[in-house]
PDB file of C-alpha atoms and ligand atoms in Angstrom:
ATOM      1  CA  UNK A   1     163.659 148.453   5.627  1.00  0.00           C
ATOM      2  CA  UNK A   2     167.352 149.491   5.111  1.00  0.00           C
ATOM      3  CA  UNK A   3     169.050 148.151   1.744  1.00  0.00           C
ATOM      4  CA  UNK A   4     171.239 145.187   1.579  1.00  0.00           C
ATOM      5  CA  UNK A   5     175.030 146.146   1.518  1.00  0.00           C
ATOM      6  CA  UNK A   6     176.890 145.994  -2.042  1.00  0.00           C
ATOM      7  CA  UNK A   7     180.022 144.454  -1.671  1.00  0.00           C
ATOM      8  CA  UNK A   8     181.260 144.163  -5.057  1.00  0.00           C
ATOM      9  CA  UNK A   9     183.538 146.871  -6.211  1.00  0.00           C
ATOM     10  CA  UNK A  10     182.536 147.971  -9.459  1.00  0.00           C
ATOM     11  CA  UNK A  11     186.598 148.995 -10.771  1.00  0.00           C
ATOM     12  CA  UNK A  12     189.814 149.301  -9.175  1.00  0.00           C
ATOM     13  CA  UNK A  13     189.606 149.209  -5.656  1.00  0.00           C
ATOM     14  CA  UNK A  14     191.390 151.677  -3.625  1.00  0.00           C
ATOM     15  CA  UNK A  15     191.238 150.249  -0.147  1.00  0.00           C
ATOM     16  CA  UNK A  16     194.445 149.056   1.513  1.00  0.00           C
ATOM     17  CA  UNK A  17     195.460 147.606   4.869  1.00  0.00           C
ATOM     18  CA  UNK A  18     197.613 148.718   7.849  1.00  0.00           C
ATOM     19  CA  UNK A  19     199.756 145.977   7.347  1.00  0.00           C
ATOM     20  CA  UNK A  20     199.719 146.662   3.245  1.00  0.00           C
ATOM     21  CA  UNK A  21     200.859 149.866   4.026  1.00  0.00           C
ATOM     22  CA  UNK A  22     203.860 148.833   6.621  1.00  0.00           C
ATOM     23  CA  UNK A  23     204.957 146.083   4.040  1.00  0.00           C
ATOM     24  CA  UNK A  24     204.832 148.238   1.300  1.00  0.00           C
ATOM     25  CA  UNK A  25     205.732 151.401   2.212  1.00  0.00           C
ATOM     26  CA  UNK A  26     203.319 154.016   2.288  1.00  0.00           C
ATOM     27  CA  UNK A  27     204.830 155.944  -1.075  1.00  0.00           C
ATOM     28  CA  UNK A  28     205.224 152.467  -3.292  1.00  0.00           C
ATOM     29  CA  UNK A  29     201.641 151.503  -1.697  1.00  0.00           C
ATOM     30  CA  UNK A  30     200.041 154.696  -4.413  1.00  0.00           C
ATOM     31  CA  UNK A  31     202.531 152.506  -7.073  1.00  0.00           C
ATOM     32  CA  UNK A  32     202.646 155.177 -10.111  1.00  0.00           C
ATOM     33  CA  UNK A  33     200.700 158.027  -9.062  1.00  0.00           C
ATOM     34  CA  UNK A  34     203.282 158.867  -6.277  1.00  0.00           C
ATOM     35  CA  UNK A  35     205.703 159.745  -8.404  1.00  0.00           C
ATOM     36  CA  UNK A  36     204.189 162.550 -10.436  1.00  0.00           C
ATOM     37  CA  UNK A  37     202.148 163.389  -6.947  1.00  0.00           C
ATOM     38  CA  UNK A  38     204.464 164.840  -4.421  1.00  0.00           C
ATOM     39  CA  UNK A  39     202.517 165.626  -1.407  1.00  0.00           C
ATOM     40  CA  UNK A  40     200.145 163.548   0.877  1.00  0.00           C
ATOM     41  CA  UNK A  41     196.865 164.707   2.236  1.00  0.00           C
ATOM     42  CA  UNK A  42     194.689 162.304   5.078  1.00  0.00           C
ATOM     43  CA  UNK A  43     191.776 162.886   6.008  1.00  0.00           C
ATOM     44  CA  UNK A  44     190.955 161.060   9.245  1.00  0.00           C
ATOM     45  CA  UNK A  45     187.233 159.328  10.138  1.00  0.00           C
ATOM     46  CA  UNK A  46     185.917 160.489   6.842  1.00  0.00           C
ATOM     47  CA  UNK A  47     182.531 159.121   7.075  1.00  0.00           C
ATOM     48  CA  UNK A  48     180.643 159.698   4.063  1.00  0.00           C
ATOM     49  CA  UNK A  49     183.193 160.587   2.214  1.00  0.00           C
ATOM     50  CA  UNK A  50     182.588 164.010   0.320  1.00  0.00           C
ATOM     51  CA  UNK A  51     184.375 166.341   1.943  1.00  0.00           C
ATOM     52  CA  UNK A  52     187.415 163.387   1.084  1.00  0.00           C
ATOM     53  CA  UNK A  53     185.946 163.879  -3.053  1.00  0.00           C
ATOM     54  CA  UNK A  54     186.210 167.202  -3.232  1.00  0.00           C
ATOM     55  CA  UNK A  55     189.859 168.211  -1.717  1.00  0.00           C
ATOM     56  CA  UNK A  56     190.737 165.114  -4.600  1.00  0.00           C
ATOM     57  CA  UNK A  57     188.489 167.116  -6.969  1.00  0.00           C
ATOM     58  CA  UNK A  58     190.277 170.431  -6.270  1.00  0.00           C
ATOM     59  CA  UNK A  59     193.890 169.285  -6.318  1.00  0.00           C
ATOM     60  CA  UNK A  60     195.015 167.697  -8.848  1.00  0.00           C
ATOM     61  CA  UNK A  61     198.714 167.410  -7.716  1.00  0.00           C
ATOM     62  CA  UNK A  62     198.543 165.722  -4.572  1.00  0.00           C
ATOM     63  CA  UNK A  63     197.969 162.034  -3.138  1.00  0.00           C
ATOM     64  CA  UNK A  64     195.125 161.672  -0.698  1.00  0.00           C
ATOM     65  CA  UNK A  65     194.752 158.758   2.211  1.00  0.00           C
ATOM     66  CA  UNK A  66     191.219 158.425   3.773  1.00  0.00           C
ATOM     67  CA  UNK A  67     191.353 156.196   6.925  1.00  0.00           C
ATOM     68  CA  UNK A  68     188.029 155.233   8.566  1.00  0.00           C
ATOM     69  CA  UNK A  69     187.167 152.644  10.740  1.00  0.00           C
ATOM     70  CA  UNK A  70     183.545 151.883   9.500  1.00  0.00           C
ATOM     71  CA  UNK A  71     183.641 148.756   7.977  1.00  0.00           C
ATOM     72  CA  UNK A  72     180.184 150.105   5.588  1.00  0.00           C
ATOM     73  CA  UNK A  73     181.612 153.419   5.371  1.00  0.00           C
ATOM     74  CA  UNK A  74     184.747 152.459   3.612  1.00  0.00           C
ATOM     75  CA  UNK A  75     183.188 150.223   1.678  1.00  0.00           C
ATOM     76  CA  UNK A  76     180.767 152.346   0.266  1.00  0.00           C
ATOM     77  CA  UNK A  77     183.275 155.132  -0.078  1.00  0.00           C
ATOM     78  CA  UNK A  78     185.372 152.479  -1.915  1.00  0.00           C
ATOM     79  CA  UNK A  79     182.407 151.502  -4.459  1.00  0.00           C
ATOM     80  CA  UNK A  80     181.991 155.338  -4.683  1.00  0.00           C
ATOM     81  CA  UNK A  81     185.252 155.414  -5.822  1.00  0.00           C
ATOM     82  CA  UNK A  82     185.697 152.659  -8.719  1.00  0.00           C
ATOM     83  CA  UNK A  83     183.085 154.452 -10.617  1.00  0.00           C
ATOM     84  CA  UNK A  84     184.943 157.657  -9.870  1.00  0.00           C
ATOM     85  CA  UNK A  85     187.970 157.636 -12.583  1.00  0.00           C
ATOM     86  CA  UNK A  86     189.940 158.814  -9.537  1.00  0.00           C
ATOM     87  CA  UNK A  87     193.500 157.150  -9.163  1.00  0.00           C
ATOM     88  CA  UNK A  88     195.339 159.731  -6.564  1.00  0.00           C
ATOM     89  CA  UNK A  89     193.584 157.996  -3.177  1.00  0.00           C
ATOM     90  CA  UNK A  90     193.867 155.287  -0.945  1.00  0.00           C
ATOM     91  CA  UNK A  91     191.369 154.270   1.813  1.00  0.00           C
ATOM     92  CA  UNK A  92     192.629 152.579   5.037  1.00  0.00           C
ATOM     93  CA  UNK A  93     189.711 150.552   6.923  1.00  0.00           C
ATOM     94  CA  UNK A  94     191.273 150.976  10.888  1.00  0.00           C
ATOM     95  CA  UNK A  95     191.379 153.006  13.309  1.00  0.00           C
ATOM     96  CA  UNK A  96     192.904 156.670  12.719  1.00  0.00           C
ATOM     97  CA  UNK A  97     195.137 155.586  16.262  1.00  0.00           C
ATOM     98  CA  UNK A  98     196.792 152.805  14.691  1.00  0.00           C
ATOM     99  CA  UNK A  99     197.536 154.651  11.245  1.00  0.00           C
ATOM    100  CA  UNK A 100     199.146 157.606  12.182  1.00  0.00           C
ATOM    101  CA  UNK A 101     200.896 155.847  14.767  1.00  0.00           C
ATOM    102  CA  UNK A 102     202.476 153.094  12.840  1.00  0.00           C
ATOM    103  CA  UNK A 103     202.062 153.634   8.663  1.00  0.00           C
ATOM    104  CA  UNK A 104     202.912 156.786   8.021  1.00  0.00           C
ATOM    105  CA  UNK A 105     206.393 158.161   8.684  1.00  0.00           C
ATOM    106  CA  UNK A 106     208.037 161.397  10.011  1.00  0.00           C
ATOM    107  CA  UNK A 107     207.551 164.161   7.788  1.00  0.00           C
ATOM    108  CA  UNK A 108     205.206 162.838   5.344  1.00  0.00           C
ATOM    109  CA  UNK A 109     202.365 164.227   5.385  1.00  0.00           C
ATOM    110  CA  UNK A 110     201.280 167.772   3.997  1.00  0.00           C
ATOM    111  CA  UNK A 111     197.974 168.407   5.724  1.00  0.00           C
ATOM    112  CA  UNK A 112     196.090 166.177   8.235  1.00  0.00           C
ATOM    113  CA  UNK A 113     191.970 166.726   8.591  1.00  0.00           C
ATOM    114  CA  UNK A 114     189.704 165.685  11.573  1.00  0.00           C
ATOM    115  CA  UNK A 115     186.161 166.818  10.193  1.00  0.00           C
ATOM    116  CA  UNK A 116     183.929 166.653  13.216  1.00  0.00           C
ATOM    117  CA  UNK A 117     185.062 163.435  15.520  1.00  0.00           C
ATOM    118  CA  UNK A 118     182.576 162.048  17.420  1.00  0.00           C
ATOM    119  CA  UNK A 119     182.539 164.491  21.023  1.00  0.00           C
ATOM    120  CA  UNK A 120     181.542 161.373  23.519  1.00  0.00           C
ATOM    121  CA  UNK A 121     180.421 164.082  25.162  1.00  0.00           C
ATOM    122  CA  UNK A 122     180.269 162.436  29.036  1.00  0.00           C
ATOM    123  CA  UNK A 123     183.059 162.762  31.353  1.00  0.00           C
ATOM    124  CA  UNK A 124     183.774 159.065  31.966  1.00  0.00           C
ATOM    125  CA  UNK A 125     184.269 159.031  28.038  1.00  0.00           C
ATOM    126  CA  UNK A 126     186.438 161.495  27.245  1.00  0.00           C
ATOM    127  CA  UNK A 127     189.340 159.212  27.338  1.00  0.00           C
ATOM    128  CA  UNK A 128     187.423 157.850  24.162  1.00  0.00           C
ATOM    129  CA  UNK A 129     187.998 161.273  22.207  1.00  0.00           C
ATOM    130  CA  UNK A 130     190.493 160.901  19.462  1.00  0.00           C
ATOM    131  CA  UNK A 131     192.453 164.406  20.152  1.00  0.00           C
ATOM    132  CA  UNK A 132     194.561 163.390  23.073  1.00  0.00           C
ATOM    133  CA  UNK A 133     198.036 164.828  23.650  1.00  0.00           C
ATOM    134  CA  UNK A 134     199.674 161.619  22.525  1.00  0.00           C
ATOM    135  CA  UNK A 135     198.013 161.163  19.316  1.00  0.00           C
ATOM    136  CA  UNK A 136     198.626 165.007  18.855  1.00  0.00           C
ATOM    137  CA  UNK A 137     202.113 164.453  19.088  1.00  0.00           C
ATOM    138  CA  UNK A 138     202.646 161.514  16.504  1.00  0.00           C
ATOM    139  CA  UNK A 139     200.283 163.602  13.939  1.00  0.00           C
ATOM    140  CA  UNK A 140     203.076 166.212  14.468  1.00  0.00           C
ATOM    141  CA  UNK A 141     205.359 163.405  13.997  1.00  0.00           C
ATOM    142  CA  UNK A 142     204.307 162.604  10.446  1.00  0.00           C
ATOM    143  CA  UNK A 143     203.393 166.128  10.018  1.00  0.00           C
ATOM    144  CA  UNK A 144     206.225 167.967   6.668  1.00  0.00           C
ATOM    145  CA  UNK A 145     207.522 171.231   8.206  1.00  0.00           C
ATOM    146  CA  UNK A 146     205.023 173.833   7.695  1.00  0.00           C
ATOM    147  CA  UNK A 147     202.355 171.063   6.993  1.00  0.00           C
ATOM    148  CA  UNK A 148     198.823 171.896   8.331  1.00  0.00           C
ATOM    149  CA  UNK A 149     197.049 170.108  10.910  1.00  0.00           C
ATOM    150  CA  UNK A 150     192.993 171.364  10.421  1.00  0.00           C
ATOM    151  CA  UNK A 151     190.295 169.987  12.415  1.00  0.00           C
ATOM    152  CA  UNK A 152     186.441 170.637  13.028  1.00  0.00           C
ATOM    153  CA  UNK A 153     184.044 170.175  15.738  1.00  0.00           C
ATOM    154  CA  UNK A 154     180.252 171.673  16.530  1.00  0.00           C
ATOM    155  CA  UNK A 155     180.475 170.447  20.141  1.00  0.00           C
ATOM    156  CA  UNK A 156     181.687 173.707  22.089  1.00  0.00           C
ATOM    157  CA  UNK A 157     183.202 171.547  24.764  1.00  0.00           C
ATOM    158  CA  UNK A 158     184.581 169.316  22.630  1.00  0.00           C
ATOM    159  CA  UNK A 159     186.628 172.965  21.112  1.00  0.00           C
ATOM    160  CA  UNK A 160     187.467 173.567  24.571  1.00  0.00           C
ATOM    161  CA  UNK A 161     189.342 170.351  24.857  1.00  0.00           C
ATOM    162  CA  UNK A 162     191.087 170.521  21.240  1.00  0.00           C
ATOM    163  CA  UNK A 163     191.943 174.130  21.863  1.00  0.00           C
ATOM    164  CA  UNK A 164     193.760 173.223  25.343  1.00  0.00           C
ATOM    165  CA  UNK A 165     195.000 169.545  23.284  1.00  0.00           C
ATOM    166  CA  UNK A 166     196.736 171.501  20.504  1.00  0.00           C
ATOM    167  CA  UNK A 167     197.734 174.643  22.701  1.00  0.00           C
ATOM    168  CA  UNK A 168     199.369 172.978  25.000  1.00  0.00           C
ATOM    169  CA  UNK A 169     201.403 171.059  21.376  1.00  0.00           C
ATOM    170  CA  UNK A 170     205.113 172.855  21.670  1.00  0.00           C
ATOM    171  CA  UNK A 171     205.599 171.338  17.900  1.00  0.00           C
ATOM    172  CA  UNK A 172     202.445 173.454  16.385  1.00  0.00           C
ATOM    173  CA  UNK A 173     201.657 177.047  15.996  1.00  0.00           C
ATOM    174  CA  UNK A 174     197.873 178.204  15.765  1.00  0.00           C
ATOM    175  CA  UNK A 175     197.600 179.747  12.588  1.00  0.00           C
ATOM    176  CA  UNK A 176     194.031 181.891  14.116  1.00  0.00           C
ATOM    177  CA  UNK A 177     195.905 182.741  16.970  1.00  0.00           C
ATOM    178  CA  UNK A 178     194.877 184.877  18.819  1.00  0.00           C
ATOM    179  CA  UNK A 179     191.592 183.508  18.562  1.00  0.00           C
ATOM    180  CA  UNK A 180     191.675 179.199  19.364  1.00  0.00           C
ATOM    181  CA  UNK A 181     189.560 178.590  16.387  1.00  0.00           C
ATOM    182  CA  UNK A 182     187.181 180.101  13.989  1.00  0.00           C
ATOM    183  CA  UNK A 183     183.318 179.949  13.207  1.00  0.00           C
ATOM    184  CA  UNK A 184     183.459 179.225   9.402  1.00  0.00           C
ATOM    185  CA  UNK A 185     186.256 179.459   7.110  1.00  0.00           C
ATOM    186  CA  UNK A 186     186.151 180.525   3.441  1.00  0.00           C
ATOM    187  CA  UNK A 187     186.437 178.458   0.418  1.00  0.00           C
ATOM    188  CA  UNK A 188     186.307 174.831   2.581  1.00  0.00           C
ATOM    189  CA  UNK A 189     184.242 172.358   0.906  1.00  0.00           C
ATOM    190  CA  UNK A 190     181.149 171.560   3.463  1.00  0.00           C
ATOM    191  CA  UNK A 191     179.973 167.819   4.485  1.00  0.00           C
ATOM    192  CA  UNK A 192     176.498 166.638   4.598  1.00  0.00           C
ATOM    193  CA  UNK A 193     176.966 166.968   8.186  1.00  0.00           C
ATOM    194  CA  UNK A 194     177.754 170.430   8.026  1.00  0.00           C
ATOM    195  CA  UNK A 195     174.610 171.321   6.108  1.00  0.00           C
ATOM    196  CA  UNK A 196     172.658 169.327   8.105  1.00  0.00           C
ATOM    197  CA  UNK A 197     173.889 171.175  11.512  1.00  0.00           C
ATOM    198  CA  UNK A 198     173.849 174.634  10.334  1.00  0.00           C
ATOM    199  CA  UNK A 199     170.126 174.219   9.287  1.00  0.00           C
ATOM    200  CA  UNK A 200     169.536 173.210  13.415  1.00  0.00           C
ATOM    201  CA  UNK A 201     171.661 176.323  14.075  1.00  0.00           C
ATOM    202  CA  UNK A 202     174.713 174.250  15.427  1.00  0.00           C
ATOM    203  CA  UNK A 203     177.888 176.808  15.981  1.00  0.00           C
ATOM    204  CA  UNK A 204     181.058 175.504  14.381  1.00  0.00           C
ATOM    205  CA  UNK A 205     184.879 175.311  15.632  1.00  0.00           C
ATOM    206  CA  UNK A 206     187.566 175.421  13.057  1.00  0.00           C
ATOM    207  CA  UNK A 207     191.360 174.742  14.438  1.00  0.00           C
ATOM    208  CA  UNK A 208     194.464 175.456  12.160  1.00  0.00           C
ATOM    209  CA  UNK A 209     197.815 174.730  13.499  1.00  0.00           C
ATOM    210  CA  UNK A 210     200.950 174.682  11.456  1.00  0.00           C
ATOM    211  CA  UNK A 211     204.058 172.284  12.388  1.00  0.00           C
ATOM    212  CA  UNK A 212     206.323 174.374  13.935  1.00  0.00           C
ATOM    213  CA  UNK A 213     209.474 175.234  12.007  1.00  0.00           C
ATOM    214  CA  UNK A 214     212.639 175.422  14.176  1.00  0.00           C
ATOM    215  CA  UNK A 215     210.829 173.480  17.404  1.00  0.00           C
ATOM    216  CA  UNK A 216     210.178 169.727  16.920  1.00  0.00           C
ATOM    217  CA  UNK A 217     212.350 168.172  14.049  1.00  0.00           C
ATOM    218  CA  UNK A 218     211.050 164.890  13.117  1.00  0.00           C
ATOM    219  CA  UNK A 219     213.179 162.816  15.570  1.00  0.00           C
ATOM    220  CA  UNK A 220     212.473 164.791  18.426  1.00  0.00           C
ATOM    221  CA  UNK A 221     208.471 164.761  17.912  1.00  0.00           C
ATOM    222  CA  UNK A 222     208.895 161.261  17.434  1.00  0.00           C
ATOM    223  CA  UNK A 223     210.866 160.561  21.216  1.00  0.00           C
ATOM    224  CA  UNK A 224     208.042 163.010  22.083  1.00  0.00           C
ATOM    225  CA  UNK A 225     205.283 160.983  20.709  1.00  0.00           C
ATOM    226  CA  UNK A 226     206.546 157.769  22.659  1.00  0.00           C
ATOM    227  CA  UNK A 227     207.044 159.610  25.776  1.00  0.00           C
ATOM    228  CA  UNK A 228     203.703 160.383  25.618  1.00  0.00           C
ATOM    229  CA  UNK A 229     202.678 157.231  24.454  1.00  0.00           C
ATOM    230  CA  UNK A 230     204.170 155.476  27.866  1.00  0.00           C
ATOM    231  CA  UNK A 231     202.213 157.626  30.229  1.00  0.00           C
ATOM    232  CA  UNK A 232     199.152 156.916  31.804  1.00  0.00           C
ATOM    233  CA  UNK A 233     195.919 158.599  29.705  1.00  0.00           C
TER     234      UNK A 233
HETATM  235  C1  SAM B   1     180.701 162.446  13.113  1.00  0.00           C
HETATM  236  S1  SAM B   1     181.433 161.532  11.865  1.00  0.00           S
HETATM  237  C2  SAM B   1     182.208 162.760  10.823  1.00  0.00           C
HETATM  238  C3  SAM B   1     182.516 162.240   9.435  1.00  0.00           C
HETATM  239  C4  SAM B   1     183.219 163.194   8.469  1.00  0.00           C
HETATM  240  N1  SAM B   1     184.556 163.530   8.928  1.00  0.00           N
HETATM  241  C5  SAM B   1     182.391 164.424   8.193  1.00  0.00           C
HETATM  242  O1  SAM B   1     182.788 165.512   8.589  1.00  0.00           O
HETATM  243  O2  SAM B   1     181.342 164.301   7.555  1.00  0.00           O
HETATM  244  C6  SAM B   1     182.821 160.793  12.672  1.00  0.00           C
HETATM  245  C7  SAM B   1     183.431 159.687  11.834  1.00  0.00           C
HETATM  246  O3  SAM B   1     184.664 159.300  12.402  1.00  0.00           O
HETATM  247  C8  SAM B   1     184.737 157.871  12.399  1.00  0.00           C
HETATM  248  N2  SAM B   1     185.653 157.554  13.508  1.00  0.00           N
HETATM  249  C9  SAM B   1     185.433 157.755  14.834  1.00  0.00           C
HETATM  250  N3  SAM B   1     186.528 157.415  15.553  1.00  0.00           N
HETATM  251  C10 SAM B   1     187.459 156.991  14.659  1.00  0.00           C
HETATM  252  C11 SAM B   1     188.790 156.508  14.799  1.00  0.00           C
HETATM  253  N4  SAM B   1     189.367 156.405  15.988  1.00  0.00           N
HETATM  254  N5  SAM B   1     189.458 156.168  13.667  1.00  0.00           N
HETATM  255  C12 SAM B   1     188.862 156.276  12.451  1.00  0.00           C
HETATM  256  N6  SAM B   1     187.606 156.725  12.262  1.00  0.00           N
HETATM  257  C13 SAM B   1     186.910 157.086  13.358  1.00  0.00           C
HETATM  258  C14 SAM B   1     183.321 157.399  12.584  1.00  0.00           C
HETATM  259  O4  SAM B   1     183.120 156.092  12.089  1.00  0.00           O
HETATM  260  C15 SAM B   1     182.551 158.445  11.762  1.00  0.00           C
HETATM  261  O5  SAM B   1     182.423 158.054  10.417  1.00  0.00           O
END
């Protein structure tokens, strides 16, 4: 019999809207811990949550936004959270689409993560994956120059699609080049998920591109990013 769901948050509560976020502004929405924090980590479809707690854990000096667009998984992260002490986070219940594209502006963000989004791993569903070209482009958008765009996946085709997705990306530079991606990667905290797929003997893609210096100023990746955005997926 699965629990009932706790709604109550049990301290501060850390979630905020889209529209919070847009009215606000997405500095003033971290009120006083922006100004002693300068830089901006997100971590996109965080799940569970703990790979989320422990980049806080490690760094100290740096804002973090988790966007996530289960309803239970926010919420949960969010009671997690209250108990936590933790002040330097933010968690955005929506879609990781409708964030990047419309809260968070150019040049804001240090270092994006996508830890292992769902593969929808048929043909006719692909258009479902989350790393398409456009949404590439407005994550380069928002990325700082020299911020970090990392992402995950254990589904080798999957890889084969975010290799050719962020390859193809004239505003990032693949920091593994030559290789696409690597099978582990030293000192990176590991999810549930992770240990749970290494034990079945899973094999693991890791993808770290940097934003381009020189290429794709803000205002160009952003006429980029709606170019994109008007064409047919
Ligand atoms: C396979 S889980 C990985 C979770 C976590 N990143 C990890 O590594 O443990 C994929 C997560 O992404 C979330 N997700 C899928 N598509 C999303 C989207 N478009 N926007 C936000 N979250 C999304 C799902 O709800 C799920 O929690």
């Amino acid at each position: 019999m699965s629990r009932a769901l706790k709604y109550d948050i049990p301290g501060p509560d850390w979630r905020i809207t889209p529209e919070e976020i847009k009215e606000k502004g997405l500095r003033e929405s971290f009120s006083r811990s922006s100004e002693e924090h300068v830089s901006l980590v997100v971590d996109l479809g965080f799940g569970r949550g703990e790979f989320l707690l422990a980049l806080v854990q490690q760094d100290p000096d740096t804002l973090f936004l988790g966007v996530e667009y289960s309803f239970k998984r926010v919420l949960k992260m969010a009671r997690l959270l209250a108990r936590s002490g933790l002040t330097r986070i933010l968690l955005c219940d929506a879609t990781a689409e409708a964030v990047v594209g419309a809260c968070l502006p150019d040049a804001s963000v240090r270092e994006f993560y996508v830890n292992f989004p769902d593969p929808w791993p048929k043909k006719r569903h692909h258009r479902r994956r989350m790393l398409q070209s456009a949404f590439v482009a407005q994550i380069v958008r928002c990325l700082e120059t020299s911020g970090v765009f990392n992402v995950a996946t254990d589904h080798r085709g999957y890889a084969e699609w975010i290799d050719e997705v962020l390859s193809r990306e004239p505003g990032l530079e693949n920091l593994y080049a030559p290789d696409g991606w690597r099978d582990s990667v030293e000192g990176r905290p590991t999810t549930s998920y992770e240990l749970e797929w290494r034990a079945e003997g899973r094999s693991f893609h890791f993808f770290r591109y940097r934003r381009q210096v020189g290429v794709e100023g803000p205002v160009s990746a952003r006429d980029r990013a709606a170019e994109l955005d008007s064409q047919p997926s």
